[in-house]
Amino acid sequence: MFGIGRKLTATAFIILLTAVPSHLQAQAKKQVYTNAATLYTSGKMFTTVQPFQRVDTVNYKAMPAAVKRLYTYSAGLAVCFSTNSTSITAKWCVNKPVTYPNLTPIASKGLDLYVHKNGKWQYSGVGRPDKDCSNGVLVENMDNSEKSFTLYLPIYSELSSLEIGIDSGSYIKSRPETKKRVLVYGSSITEGASASRPGLAYPAALSRRLGFDFINAGVSGSAKMEPAVIAMLNDVKADAYILDCIPNSSDAVVKERALNMIKAIQAAHPGKPIIMLNSIVREQSFVDAKVNAMVKAQNMAIDSIAHNLLKIKTKDFYYLDTNGFLGDDHEGSTDGIHPNDLGSFRFVEKLQPLIEPILRKYLR
Amino acid sequence: MFGIGRKLTATAFIILLTAVPSHLQAQAKKQVYTNAATLYTSGKMFTTVQPFQRVDTVNYKAMPAAVKRLYTYSAGLAVCFSTNSTSITAKWCVNKPVTYPNLTPIASKGLDLYVHKNGKWQYSGVGRPDKDCSNGVLVENMDNSEKSFTLYLPIYSELSSLEIGIDSGSYIKSRPETKKRVLVYGSSITEGASASRPGLAYPAALSRRLGFDFINAGVSGSAKMEPAVIAMLNDVKADAYILDCIPNSSDAVVKERALNMIKAIQAAHPGKPIIMLNSIVREQSFVDAKVNAMVKAQNMAIDSIAHNLLKIKTKDFYYLDTNGFLGDDHEGSTDGIHPNDLGSFRFVEKLQPLIEPILRKYLR
């Protein structure tokens, strides 16, 4: 029934089964668990010692501490597998989870499962988090044909362990992908705030729509184009680069670092397209004059740099204006800063037709 | 900067000011606080002893305990005021707040401020909650013309106190409304799960779009049409009744209670329109065969009752099919059950043109 969502403590799970006898049959099948680290994970920047971290930060000592911490979060990672199980369950733990005012716990420390159906990726279930460790049913009562699944991991937590459960007697297989890779470096919006679940972060939505592997290099509040961070990003093997990092930097920082960042990526990855975005207009800026002035200054700074690059016909460089990407009814944000699912959907609807021709040209 | 959202503890607030010197000037103005209970509150089912509760449940002893608890929550309530202050702050406390996997804390225990601008209601700021008691800036750096505001209250918490702060030297006035009232009785979806902030619950969105006062009588998981609850609802003075209560009831409960509920409302409020909705199709039902069968059975049960009423030309009774209200891409839910802001926007876009002609006919 439409309640506030099943809590997935072991106790609540048992209560649920007791209260809903029709579920007993499916759950009577014993679940067998697989360590998700043995399955293919998409969205990885690197192969890492900790399987669900984005970067082995010990290798990049010069990066700021906040950036290092954020790259231990599993934002944008997704476990890819196929199974004929009629139900899929999960057990997972996160390190020192935090509650954020503008994020659901499902987004910050939960799981989000998609199934491939009728040629498209389709939502099929979430893992509702408890405190540090959680377990629960992601989906059940399916037929027993083999299906492909993508399981998106928490966007604002360090995931320390994940096991995927299937019916006893069924099988699970890793589903390696060999897709072209698009690195997206950006702010909390790139990382996934305020998607209601991990699969609704905009790089994940673009992966499903375009069939490329969008690598989420979003770092909430910390996308400040520091040379040490750009050097790390240049070690990531990717086929295209999207830069959505203006929102986190003052106009002075944009002037100081943006051109250096673009030049460094060009030098490290000649022939690969670089797509620079200006900052979306914050909803708060329609009522707060200082926020309004700040966003205008940020965008004037990057406009000037990008237009100079376009004027001199810089090869493989593209600049996109995100003005209007959240719609015009002011309903597309959670908090005046971060797109909600409505704003994010509109953002993707506007961004996709602009980047698709560029990516299709380079990524064949 | 785009971080994960300012936390509004007193400490964090001070840190914020220190870190963002441009904000210091606005905050240098001393704030003067007004008890929000002295201002007009829209969305009220009754005048209550506790100003931010929906029902004095002591008057309705026969209602189930879960329903009583939910009617102490401030879902759908909004404080209406005008001020010429350049900033608006708030201090508020909630009783025993709970964290829900599918809700942001802003939605469950935070505040959501709208300003009337260019003839429309527009988002202007949120109150980011801390633990039991919170305080913070909702909006700042506005001009000092008089503006009308609507402050939506927490949708999944009992609000025990609320004070609204304005610049010292400015004024705040209550803004009483005399709008026609539309009572909406329903499940968690009506109450507001999973809106990212209180103003995005669908009855609140309809209030802004249509200019009526939609009274939120949503009770998460508990909209089961019990005679004691319907008797209480019949004490609410309203001009129209929307019934979105099918999702919480089994087909057997629908068969047992729905017709009695409709007849009871007709008898208590002759000549007032009653608009019955079937259950939206749960996203989970596209992958889970048992959920699919359950929703089909619920909707067959209410279909049969409603079509009989229409067949005998029951006066002032309307029945709406919500099929497709969340779109067809399966992206419109947070957890397979509750619409996210995208699903909710689509729901309102589909519902509004169906109910508007009915309401305009009766509510003049």
XYZ file of C-alpha atoms in Angstrom:
728
model
C 0.000 0.000 0.000
C 1.173 3.588 -0.522
C 2.951 4.272 2.732
C 6.105 6.184 3.277
C 8.273 3.372 1.984
C 9.321 0.087 3.481
C 12.249 0.465 5.850
C 14.682 -2.335 5.209
C 15.837 -3.329 8.647
C 15.849 -7.070 9.113
C 12.980 -6.655 11.563
C 10.888 -4.501 9.273
C 11.534 -6.919 6.461
C 10.182 -9.821 8.515
C 7.193 -7.736 9.582
C 6.509 -6.904 5.978
C 6.500 -10.540 5.019
C 4.184 -11.352 7.903
C 1.830 -8.525 7.004
C 1.704 -9.340 3.300
C 1.212 -13.089 2.991
C 1.196 -12.919 -0.806
C 4.885 -12.052 -0.671
C 5.764 -15.133 1.360
C 5.819 -17.431 -1.616
C 8.461 -15.453 -3.508
C 10.554 -15.032 -0.383
C 10.259 -18.712 0.531
C 12.942 -19.216 -2.115
C 16.281 -18.966 -0.360
C 18.476 -16.138 -1.644
C 22.056 -16.815 -2.664
C 24.449 -13.861 -2.512
C 27.249 -12.771 -4.862
C 29.891 -10.201 -3.985
C 29.161 -7.382 -6.438
C 32.892 -6.650 -6.696
C 33.174 -9.799 -8.833
C 30.772 -8.328 -11.418
C 31.478 -5.607 -14.025
C 31.012 -2.038 -12.800
C 30.377 0.733 -15.319
C 31.138 4.405 -14.742
C 34.575 3.693 -13.260
C 37.222 6.382 -13.600
C 39.970 3.843 -12.775
C 40.434 0.314 -11.557
C 40.640 0.897 -7.797
C 41.723 -1.087 -4.742
C 38.353 -0.419 -3.110
C 35.995 -1.595 -5.857
C 33.236 0.994 -5.264
C 35.418 4.087 -5.040
C 36.029 6.327 -8.026
C 39.687 7.139 -7.410
C 42.529 5.647 -5.345
C 43.182 9.032 -3.817
C 46.471 7.915 -2.291
C 47.861 8.157 -5.822
C 46.914 11.850 -6.013
C 48.298 13.380 -2.854
C 48.101 16.998 -4.061
C 44.313 16.987 -4.451
C 42.348 18.944 -1.811
C 41.003 16.841 1.069
C 37.344 17.560 0.197
C 37.887 16.374 -3.375
C 39.628 13.202 -2.162
C 36.737 12.400 0.160
C 34.165 12.892 -2.603
C 36.037 10.587 -4.985
C 35.635 7.783 -2.447
C 31.863 8.058 -3.049
C 30.302 5.666 -5.556
C 28.502 8.359 -7.596
C 27.831 7.191 -11.146
C 29.024 3.638 -10.594
C 26.662 0.853 -11.650
C 26.983 -2.924 -11.356
C 26.079 -4.679 -14.616
C 24.752 -8.244 -14.572
C 22.267 -10.654 -16.083
C 20.143 -13.152 -14.184
C 17.116 -15.381 -14.563
C 16.157 -14.946 -10.910
C 12.538 -13.962 -10.217
C 13.662 -11.746 -7.330
C 16.745 -9.623 -6.642
C 17.781 -8.609 -3.145
C 20.827 -6.763 -1.789
C 22.911 -6.367 1.355
C 25.152 -3.317 1.530
C 27.112 -1.142 3.946
C 28.231 2.472 3.719
C 30.881 4.228 5.816
C 29.678 6.955 8.176
C 26.525 7.905 6.269
C 25.334 11.506 6.468
C 21.770 12.774 6.050
C 21.518 15.683 3.625
C 18.586 18.135 3.744
C 18.126 18.108 -0.024
C 18.600 14.408 -0.773
C 16.496 11.329 -0.127
C 18.377 8.571 1.729
C 17.661 6.370 -1.324
C 19.783 8.789 -3.382
C 22.550 9.376 -0.862
C 23.041 5.821 0.430
C 20.553 3.578 -1.381
C 20.478 1.516 -4.564
C 18.570 1.908 -7.836
C 17.951 -1.015 -10.191
C 17.132 -0.810 -13.907
C 16.133 -3.689 -16.187
C 16.538 -3.818 -19.961
C 13.062 -4.282 -21.436
C 11.689 -3.746 -24.942
C 15.002 -2.268 -26.057
C 15.169 0.313 -23.281
C 16.436 0.648 -19.742
C 13.534 0.807 -17.306
C 13.275 1.427 -13.553
C 12.713 -1.798 -11.642
C 13.372 -1.229 -7.934
C 15.255 0.592 -5.200
C 17.241 -0.434 -2.156
C 15.892 1.583 0.771
C 18.744 2.272 3.168
C 18.785 1.773 6.896
C 21.699 3.140 8.969
C 25.216 1.856 8.136
C 24.188 -1.534 6.784
C 20.987 -2.335 4.952
C 19.324 -5.238 3.228
C 16.144 -5.704 1.284
C 14.245 -6.690 -1.793
C 14.957 -4.628 -4.912
C 12.434 -6.417 -7.131
C 10.419 -9.632 -6.949
C 7.642 -11.558 -8.696
C 9.264 -11.437 -12.132
C 9.205 -14.258 -14.668
C 12.333 -16.445 -14.868
C 13.620 -15.392 -18.290
C 17.184 -14.058 -18.388
C 17.256 -10.264 -18.142
C 19.983 -7.609 -18.071
C 20.181 -5.323 -15.031
C 22.106 -2.172 -14.097
C 22.346 -1.403 -10.386
C 23.233 2.241 -9.622
C 25.193 2.766 -6.412
C 24.856 5.496 -3.732
C 25.733 8.967 -4.954
C 26.742 10.583 -1.647
C 28.323 7.733 0.330
C 31.366 5.525 0.430
C 30.037 2.036 -0.268
C 32.151 -0.490 1.621
C 30.404 -3.716 0.632
C 27.627 -4.902 -1.654
C 26.185 -8.359 -2.160
C 23.471 -9.139 -4.679
C 20.989 -11.916 -3.873
C 19.159 -14.137 -6.352
C 16.807 -17.107 -5.957
C 18.545 -20.323 -5.034
C 18.823 -22.382 -8.225
C 19.004 -19.371 -10.552
C 22.179 -17.836 -12.007
C 23.865 -14.439 -12.150
C 26.482 -13.409 -14.753
C 28.696 -10.368 -15.030
C 27.777 -8.231 -18.045
C 30.951 -6.442 -19.186
C 30.429 -3.404 -21.404
C 32.743 -1.963 -24.033
C 31.048 1.360 -24.506
C 32.696 4.625 -25.455
C 33.383 6.717 -22.391
C 32.388 10.321 -21.697
C 33.929 11.923 -18.627
C 31.721 14.536 -16.918
C 33.516 16.808 -14.458
C 31.219 19.029 -12.456
C 29.546 20.137 -9.250
C 26.934 18.543 -6.969
C 24.512 18.736 -9.894
C 26.754 16.402 -11.894
C 27.293 14.179 -8.860
C 23.516 13.798 -8.527
C 21.968 16.384 -6.202
C 18.973 16.413 -5.976
C 18.025 13.280 -7.923
C 15.508 11.254 -5.907
C 17.443 8.041 -6.652
C 20.935 7.325 -8.042
C 19.772 6.398 -11.566
C 18.242 9.849 -12.039
C 21.525 11.788 -11.799
C 21.910 13.416 -15.199
C 25.060 11.544 -16.334
C 23.262 8.229 -15.592
C 20.198 9.349 -17.569
C 22.451 10.321 -20.507
C 24.151 6.897 -20.379
C 20.788 5.180 -20.799
C 19.608 7.566 -23.519
C 22.778 7.648 -25.630
C 24.366 4.264 -25.003
C 27.747 5.679 -23.951
C 29.282 5.212 -20.512
C 29.097 8.622 -18.866
C 31.744 8.663 -16.125
C 30.562 10.767 -13.187
C 33.448 12.907 -11.907
C 31.104 15.263 -10.052
C 32.358 16.604 -6.724
C 29.754 18.423 -4.670
C 30.816 21.983 -3.898
C 34.383 21.206 -4.952
C 34.576 21.387 -8.756
C 37.156 24.160 -8.657
C 39.441 23.154 -11.525
C 42.552 22.837 -9.317
C 45.616 21.793 -11.393
C 46.094 18.673 -9.209
C 42.507 17.569 -9.870
C 42.780 18.210 -13.610
C 46.022 16.186 -13.677
C 44.152 13.282 -12.064
C 41.232 13.615 -14.504
C 43.724 13.530 -17.365
C 44.769 10.059 -16.231
C 41.209 8.802 -16.875
C 40.870 7.049 -20.225
C 37.871 8.660 -21.915
C 36.676 9.436 -25.438
C 35.094 12.817 -24.706
C 35.097 15.401 -21.913
C 32.108 17.375 -20.613
C 33.000 20.207 -18.228
C 30.112 21.402 -16.018
C 32.311 22.918 -13.317
C 31.438 26.631 -13.421
C 28.827 26.614 -10.605
C 31.407 25.918 -7.879
C 33.880 28.664 -8.798
C 33.840 32.409 -8.334
C 34.388 34.500 -11.451
C 37.954 35.097 -10.251
C 38.627 31.354 -10.042
C 37.063 30.837 -13.472
C 39.392 33.499 -14.917
C 42.404 31.984 -13.186
C 41.815 28.291 -13.955
C 39.313 27.520 -16.724
C 41.580 28.188 -19.683
C 44.437 26.252 -18.069
C 42.077 23.325 -17.502
C 40.909 23.278 -21.108
C 44.491 23.533 -22.412
C 45.666 20.750 -20.109
C 42.914 18.401 -21.314
C 43.611 19.305 -24.958
C 47.301 18.578 -24.484
C 46.679 15.249 -22.772
C 43.911 14.100 -25.141
C 44.441 15.607 -28.599
C 41.561 14.981 -30.973
C 39.055 14.259 -28.205
C 36.072 16.636 -27.984
C 35.831 18.989 -25.014
C 32.322 20.278 -24.317
C 32.222 23.206 -21.883
C 28.928 24.218 -20.201
C 28.269 27.548 -18.543
C 26.478 27.525 -15.160
C 22.764 26.859 -15.077
C 20.919 29.858 -13.681
C 20.205 29.095 -10.021
C 16.516 29.328 -9.154
C 17.532 31.351 -6.092
C 18.879 34.032 -8.408
C 15.350 34.995 -9.473
C 14.687 36.300 -5.953
C 18.142 36.918 -4.426
C 20.009 39.808 -6.085
C 23.428 38.693 -4.819
C 23.077 35.147 -6.095
C 21.878 36.632 -9.375
C 24.982 38.827 -9.643
C 27.262 35.900 -8.712
C 25.915 33.586 -11.441
C 26.083 36.407 -13.999
C 29.732 37.066 -13.097
C 30.602 33.350 -13.295
C 29.000 33.076 -16.712
C 30.544 36.296 -18.018
C 33.960 34.941 -17.044
C 33.539 31.600 -18.825
C 31.753 33.265 -21.788
C 34.781 35.424 -22.406
C 37.232 32.507 -22.265
C 35.070 30.195 -24.386
C 34.260 32.787 -27.026
C 37.949 33.587 -27.411
C 38.646 29.893 -27.971
C 35.817 29.695 -30.533
C 37.004 32.879 -32.228
C 40.426 31.389 -32.868
C 38.673 28.220 -34.133
C 40.032 25.973 -31.402
C 39.765 22.414 -32.680
C 37.474 19.950 -30.882
C 36.205 22.582 -28.449
C 32.474 23.210 -27.932
C 30.663 25.648 -25.661
C 27.012 25.236 -24.627
C 24.698 27.777 -23.021
C 22.483 26.108 -20.395
C 20.169 29.113 -20.027
C 16.563 27.887 -19.661
C 17.597 24.270 -19.092
C 15.425 24.049 -15.918
C 12.287 25.474 -17.576
C 10.601 28.779 -16.805
C 8.096 27.910 -14.056
C 10.657 27.875 -11.203
C 9.418 24.425 -10.102
C 12.548 22.560 -11.204
C 14.711 22.840 -8.089
C 14.704 21.265 -4.626
C 16.299 24.209 -2.845
C 16.956 27.008 -5.322
C 20.332 25.466 -6.148
C 19.959 21.813 -7.135
C 17.640 20.525 -9.872
C 14.941 18.172 -8.611
C 13.848 15.289 -10.852
C 11.684 17.672 -12.875
C 14.520 20.144 -13.404
C 16.982 17.358 -14.139
C 14.638 15.804 -16.714
C 14.309 19.184 -18.456
C 18.104 19.645 -18.286
C 18.676 16.289 -19.994
C 15.967 16.980 -22.601
C 17.788 20.203 -23.539
C 21.357 18.911 -23.242
C 20.942 15.648 -25.144
C 20.182 17.130 -28.603
C 23.128 19.525 -28.224
C 25.738 16.934 -27.255
C 24.487 13.964 -29.261
C 25.677 15.185 -32.701
C 29.094 16.047 -31.239
C 29.485 12.688 -29.520
C 28.194 10.706 -32.524
C 30.780 12.479 -34.703
C 33.733 11.543 -32.502
C 32.655 8.337 -30.728
C 32.195 5.642 -33.321
C 28.462 27.444 -4.447
C 26.703 24.261 -5.503
C 27.333 22.087 -2.492
C 24.987 19.654 -0.877
C 22.998 22.379 0.753
C 23.689 24.626 3.689
C 22.933 22.929 7.012
C 21.086 25.356 9.198
C 22.525 24.715 12.610
C 23.473 27.917 14.337
C 27.110 26.916 13.944
C 26.851 26.157 10.256
C 24.985 29.392 9.770
C 27.807 31.363 11.355
C 30.365 29.454 9.298
C 28.388 30.219 6.169
C 28.415 33.901 6.930
C 32.115 33.808 7.603
C 32.792 31.957 4.397
C 30.604 34.190 2.239
C 31.400 37.743 3.248
C 28.950 39.174 0.715
C 26.135 37.792 2.853
C 27.292 39.603 5.954
C 25.711 42.869 5.005
C 22.186 41.476 4.718
C 22.601 39.522 7.930
C 23.957 42.536 9.755
C 20.322 43.667 9.932
C 18.861 42.283 13.161
C 15.955 39.907 12.593
C 12.700 40.378 14.493
C 10.558 37.280 14.951
C 6.773 36.809 14.779
C 4.959 33.718 16.038
C 3.497 32.247 12.844
C 0.417 31.103 14.771
C -0.691 34.764 14.787
C -0.740 34.815 10.953
C -3.350 33.283 8.621
C -2.770 29.630 7.719
C -4.324 28.200 4.559
C -5.088 24.525 3.986
C -6.632 24.063 7.437
C -9.255 21.365 7.827
C -10.406 22.919 11.131
C -9.427 25.569 13.627
C -7.285 23.540 16.008
C -5.859 23.965 19.505
C -2.374 23.238 18.175
C -2.151 25.730 15.316
C -0.092 23.572 12.937
C -2.068 20.338 13.248
C -4.771 19.402 10.779
C -7.269 17.863 13.207
C -7.867 17.991 16.972
C -7.893 14.214 17.075
C -9.226 14.142 20.631
C -12.588 15.091 19.084
C -12.559 11.965 16.896
C -11.801 9.129 19.265
C -12.980 6.351 16.922
C -10.371 7.101 14.242
C -7.488 4.585 13.954
C -4.302 5.552 15.829
C -2.219 5.794 12.635
C -4.727 8.201 11.082
C -4.795 10.327 14.249
C -1.008 10.574 14.248
C -0.905 11.609 10.577
C -3.493 14.349 11.116
C -1.135 15.946 13.645
C 1.283 16.506 10.713
C 1.235 19.905 9.021
C 0.866 18.540 5.446
C -0.728 21.096 3.139
C -0.722 23.920 5.679
C 0.802 27.221 4.559
C 1.323 30.467 6.445
C 0.175 33.486 4.412
C 1.758 36.893 5.004
C 3.026 40.049 3.370
C 6.221 41.887 4.231
C 8.584 44.513 2.925
C 11.582 42.820 4.542
C 14.601 42.205 2.305
C 15.268 38.893 4.046
C 13.063 36.226 5.633
C 14.362 33.785 8.204
C 12.663 31.124 10.328
C 13.037 29.208 13.582
C 10.999 26.037 13.927
C 10.734 22.806 15.929
C 9.189 19.453 15.066
C 8.266 16.625 17.455
C 10.272 13.409 17.171
C 11.296 13.786 13.520
C 11.768 10.612 11.481
C 14.008 10.167 8.428
C 12.202 8.527 5.511
C 14.107 6.709 2.756
C 12.041 8.277 -0.014
C 11.783 11.865 1.251
C 14.240 14.716 1.542
C 14.429 16.206 5.048
C 13.350 19.510 3.439
C 10.066 17.808 2.494
C 9.497 15.861 5.701
C 10.495 18.494 8.248
C 11.553 21.626 6.343
C 9.889 24.764 5.019
C 9.182 25.966 1.478
C 8.571 29.643 0.681
C 6.784 31.043 -2.371
C 6.523 34.706 -3.379
C 3.820 36.245 -5.567
C 5.568 37.779 -8.570
C 4.289 38.892 -11.985
C 0.854 37.476 -11.190
C 2.113 34.029 -10.266
C 3.366 32.134 -7.232
C 7.077 31.463 -7.558
C 9.576 29.462 -5.494
C 11.711 31.712 -3.327
C 13.502 29.644 -0.676
C 13.552 26.627 1.611
C 14.167 26.074 5.299
C 16.738 23.299 5.582
C 16.016 21.292 8.710
C 18.449 20.269 11.382
C 17.369 17.776 14.080
C 14.386 18.722 16.289
C 14.817 22.491 16.072
C 16.179 24.429 13.131
C 16.771 27.980 12.065
C 17.988 29.637 8.931
C 17.607 32.029 6.072
C 14.747 31.285 3.662
C 15.491 34.154 1.286
C 17.628 37.305 1.384
C 18.891 40.164 -0.782
C 15.450 41.172 -2.063
C 14.309 44.738 -2.656
C 12.165 46.313 0.065
C 8.830 46.533 -1.766
C 5.888 44.806 -0.074
C 5.431 41.273 -1.358
C 3.014 38.427 -0.615
C 4.451 35.128 0.616
C 3.127 31.615 1.221
C 5.205 29.407 3.518
C 4.466 25.679 3.157
C 4.964 23.635 6.324
C 6.530 20.161 6.791
C 4.543 17.358 5.186
C 5.653 14.440 7.380
C 6.162 16.002 10.815
C 4.259 17.497 13.691
C 5.347 21.140 13.757
C 5.354 22.366 17.342
C 6.526 25.946 16.843
C 7.341 28.340 14.035
C 8.626 31.894 14.138
C 9.178 34.006 11.049
C 11.984 36.576 11.074
C 12.117 39.848 9.163
C 14.608 42.731 9.067
C 14.390 45.017 12.063
C 12.429 48.098 10.946
C 10.345 46.266 8.345
C 6.784 44.981 8.830
C 4.906 41.684 8.466
C 1.133 41.385 8.026
C -1.187 38.419 8.067
C -2.765 37.802 4.643
C -6.140 36.139 5.207
C -7.622 34.342 2.204
C -11.274 33.725 1.380
C -10.807 31.153 -1.340
C -13.166 28.319 -2.193
C -12.024 25.115 -0.532
C -11.368 21.729 -2.142
C -10.818 18.832 0.257
C -8.463 16.123 -1.070
C -8.598 12.821 0.801
C -5.920 10.364 -0.209
C -2.769 8.347 0.405
C 0.892 9.280 0.863
C 0.822 10.627 -2.693
C -1.774 13.198 -1.668
C 0.094 13.933 1.561
C 3.194 14.723 -0.483
C 5.474 11.692 -0.950
C 7.878 12.028 -2.714
C 7.810 15.780 -3.402
C 11.309 17.201 -2.878
C 9.857 20.110 -0.876
C 6.451 20.801 0.729
C 5.199 23.189 -1.976
C 5.529 20.487 -4.635
C 2.919 18.136 -3.129
C 0.206 17.943 -5.769
C -2.602 19.613 -3.772
C -0.267 22.583 -3.120
C 0.598 22.813 -6.828
C -3.121 22.757 -7.709
C -3.810 25.539 -5.193
C -1.280 27.767 -6.936
C -2.486 26.874 -10.422
C -6.251 27.151 -9.838
C -6.521 29.730 -7.066
C -8.620 27.529 -4.779
C -7.510 26.356 -1.333
C -6.822 22.636 -1.705
C -7.075 21.120 1.780
C -4.620 18.234 2.125
C -6.308 15.366 3.982
C -3.724 12.838 2.777
C -2.727 10.134 5.251
C 0.272 8.052 4.236
C -0.598 4.361 4.021
C -3.838 4.959 5.909
C -6.438 6.272 3.435
C -8.750 3.331 4.070
C -12.166 5.016 4.029
C -13.044 3.974 7.587
C -16.511 5.287 8.591
C -14.989 7.158 11.569
C -12.555 8.968 9.272
C -15.251 9.815 6.727
C -17.422 11.186 9.559
C -14.541 13.469 10.570
C -13.950 14.566 6.951
C -17.641 15.391 6.684
C -17.185 17.926 9.480
C -14.706 19.856 7.290
C -16.324 22.816 5.541
C -15.401 22.479 1.877
C -16.868 23.343 -1.506
C -15.720 20.219 -3.362
C -14.314 16.797 -2.549
C -11.533 14.940 -4.373
C -11.123 11.299 -3.345
C -7.718 9.782 -4.209
C -7.882 7.002 -1.605
C -7.853 3.814 -3.694
C -4.074 3.113 -3.500
C -4.184 2.284 0.228
C -7.056 -0.207 0.121
C -7.286 -3.800 -1.069
C -10.027 -4.548 -3.598
C -12.037 -6.101 -0.769
C -11.838 -2.880 1.266
C -12.775 -0.820 -1.796
C -15.862 -3.017 -2.319
C -16.793 -2.786 1.352
C -16.267 0.951 1.931
C -16.027 3.135 -1.197
C -19.753 3.342 -1.974
C -20.575 4.029 1.681
C -17.976 6.808 1.709
C -19.416 8.451 -1.416
C -22.990 8.195 -0.086
C -21.958 9.630 3.287
C -20.307 12.657 1.656
C -23.312 13.155 -0.667
C -25.694 13.067 2.293
C -23.605 15.500 4.343
C -22.847 17.889 1.463
C -25.681 17.810 -1.076
C -24.939 19.743 -4.235
C -21.179 19.691 -3.721
C -19.130 17.911 -6.411
C -17.411 14.643 -5.533
C -14.506 13.726 -7.829
C -13.329 10.136 -7.444
C -9.918 9.048 -8.828
C -8.865 5.478 -9.461
C -5.354 4.434 -8.362
C -2.408 5.559 -10.412
C -0.565 2.573 -11.857
C 2.423 1.928 -9.604
C 5.719 1.927 -11.474
C 6.613 -1.262 -9.598
C 3.703 -3.003 -11.326
C 5.544 -2.914 -14.657
C 8.095 -5.379 -13.273
C 6.379 -7.070 -10.306
C 3.468 -9.318 -11.332
C 1.877 -9.326 -7.875
C 1.864 -5.545 -7.541
C 0.436 -5.430 -11.059
C -2.411 -7.776 -10.109
C -3.083 -5.841 -6.907
C -3.468 -2.453 -8.661
C -5.658 -4.026 -11.347
C -7.933 -5.533 -8.678
C -8.155 -2.222 -6.791
C -9.087 -0.375 -9.957
C -11.586 -3.018 -11.122
C -13.313 -2.678 -7.759
C -13.618 1.121 -7.888
C -14.443 1.036 -11.650
C -17.446 -1.135 -10.976
C -18.758 1.088 -8.170
C -18.128 4.333 -10.048
C -19.609 3.154 -13.342
C -22.766 2.030 -11.543
C -23.080 5.491 -10.022
C -22.566 7.110 -13.427
C -25.032 4.702 -15.067
C -27.809 5.799 -12.716
C -26.819 9.423 -13.414
C -25.753 10.196 -9.857
C -25.818 13.947 -9.457
C -22.569 15.840 -8.767
C -20.441 12.680 -8.999
C -17.381 12.484 -11.283
C -14.941 9.653 -11.904
C -11.453 10.160 -13.383
C -9.070 7.585 -14.809
C -5.466 8.382 -13.826
C -3.949 5.872 -16.244
C -0.801 7.377 -17.811
C -0.668 10.292 -15.370
C 3.027 9.563 -14.581
C 4.112 9.389 -18.233
C 5.365 6.344 -20.098
C 9.143 6.433 -19.545
C 9.048 4.954 -16.013
C 11.195 7.829 -14.718
C 8.425 9.490 -12.710
C 8.761 7.668 -9.374
C 11.219 7.750 -6.486
C 10.710 4.136 -5.431
C 8.203 2.454 -7.762
C 5.360 3.677 -5.542
C 5.572 7.434 -4.995
C 5.763 10.032 -7.783
C 8.953 12.080 -7.750
C 8.784 15.749 -8.787
C 8.761 14.709 -12.451
C 5.897 12.238 -11.956
C 4.019 14.683 -9.775
C 4.362 17.467 -12.369
C 2.993 15.142 -15.052
C 0.171 14.069 -12.685
C -0.846 17.712 -12.130
C -0.581 18.516 -15.846
C -3.050 15.692 -16.590
C -5.352 16.215 -13.593
C -5.740 19.989 -13.832
C -7.614 20.120 -17.183
C -9.965 17.359 -15.991
C -10.914 18.919 -12.661
C -10.801 22.598 -13.632
C -14.094 22.657 -15.623
C -15.863 20.785 -12.815
C -14.549 23.089 -10.103
C -15.211 26.276 -12.130
C -18.822 25.138 -12.619
C -19.489 24.660 -8.903
C -17.071 27.016 -7.139
C -18.006 30.570 -8.056
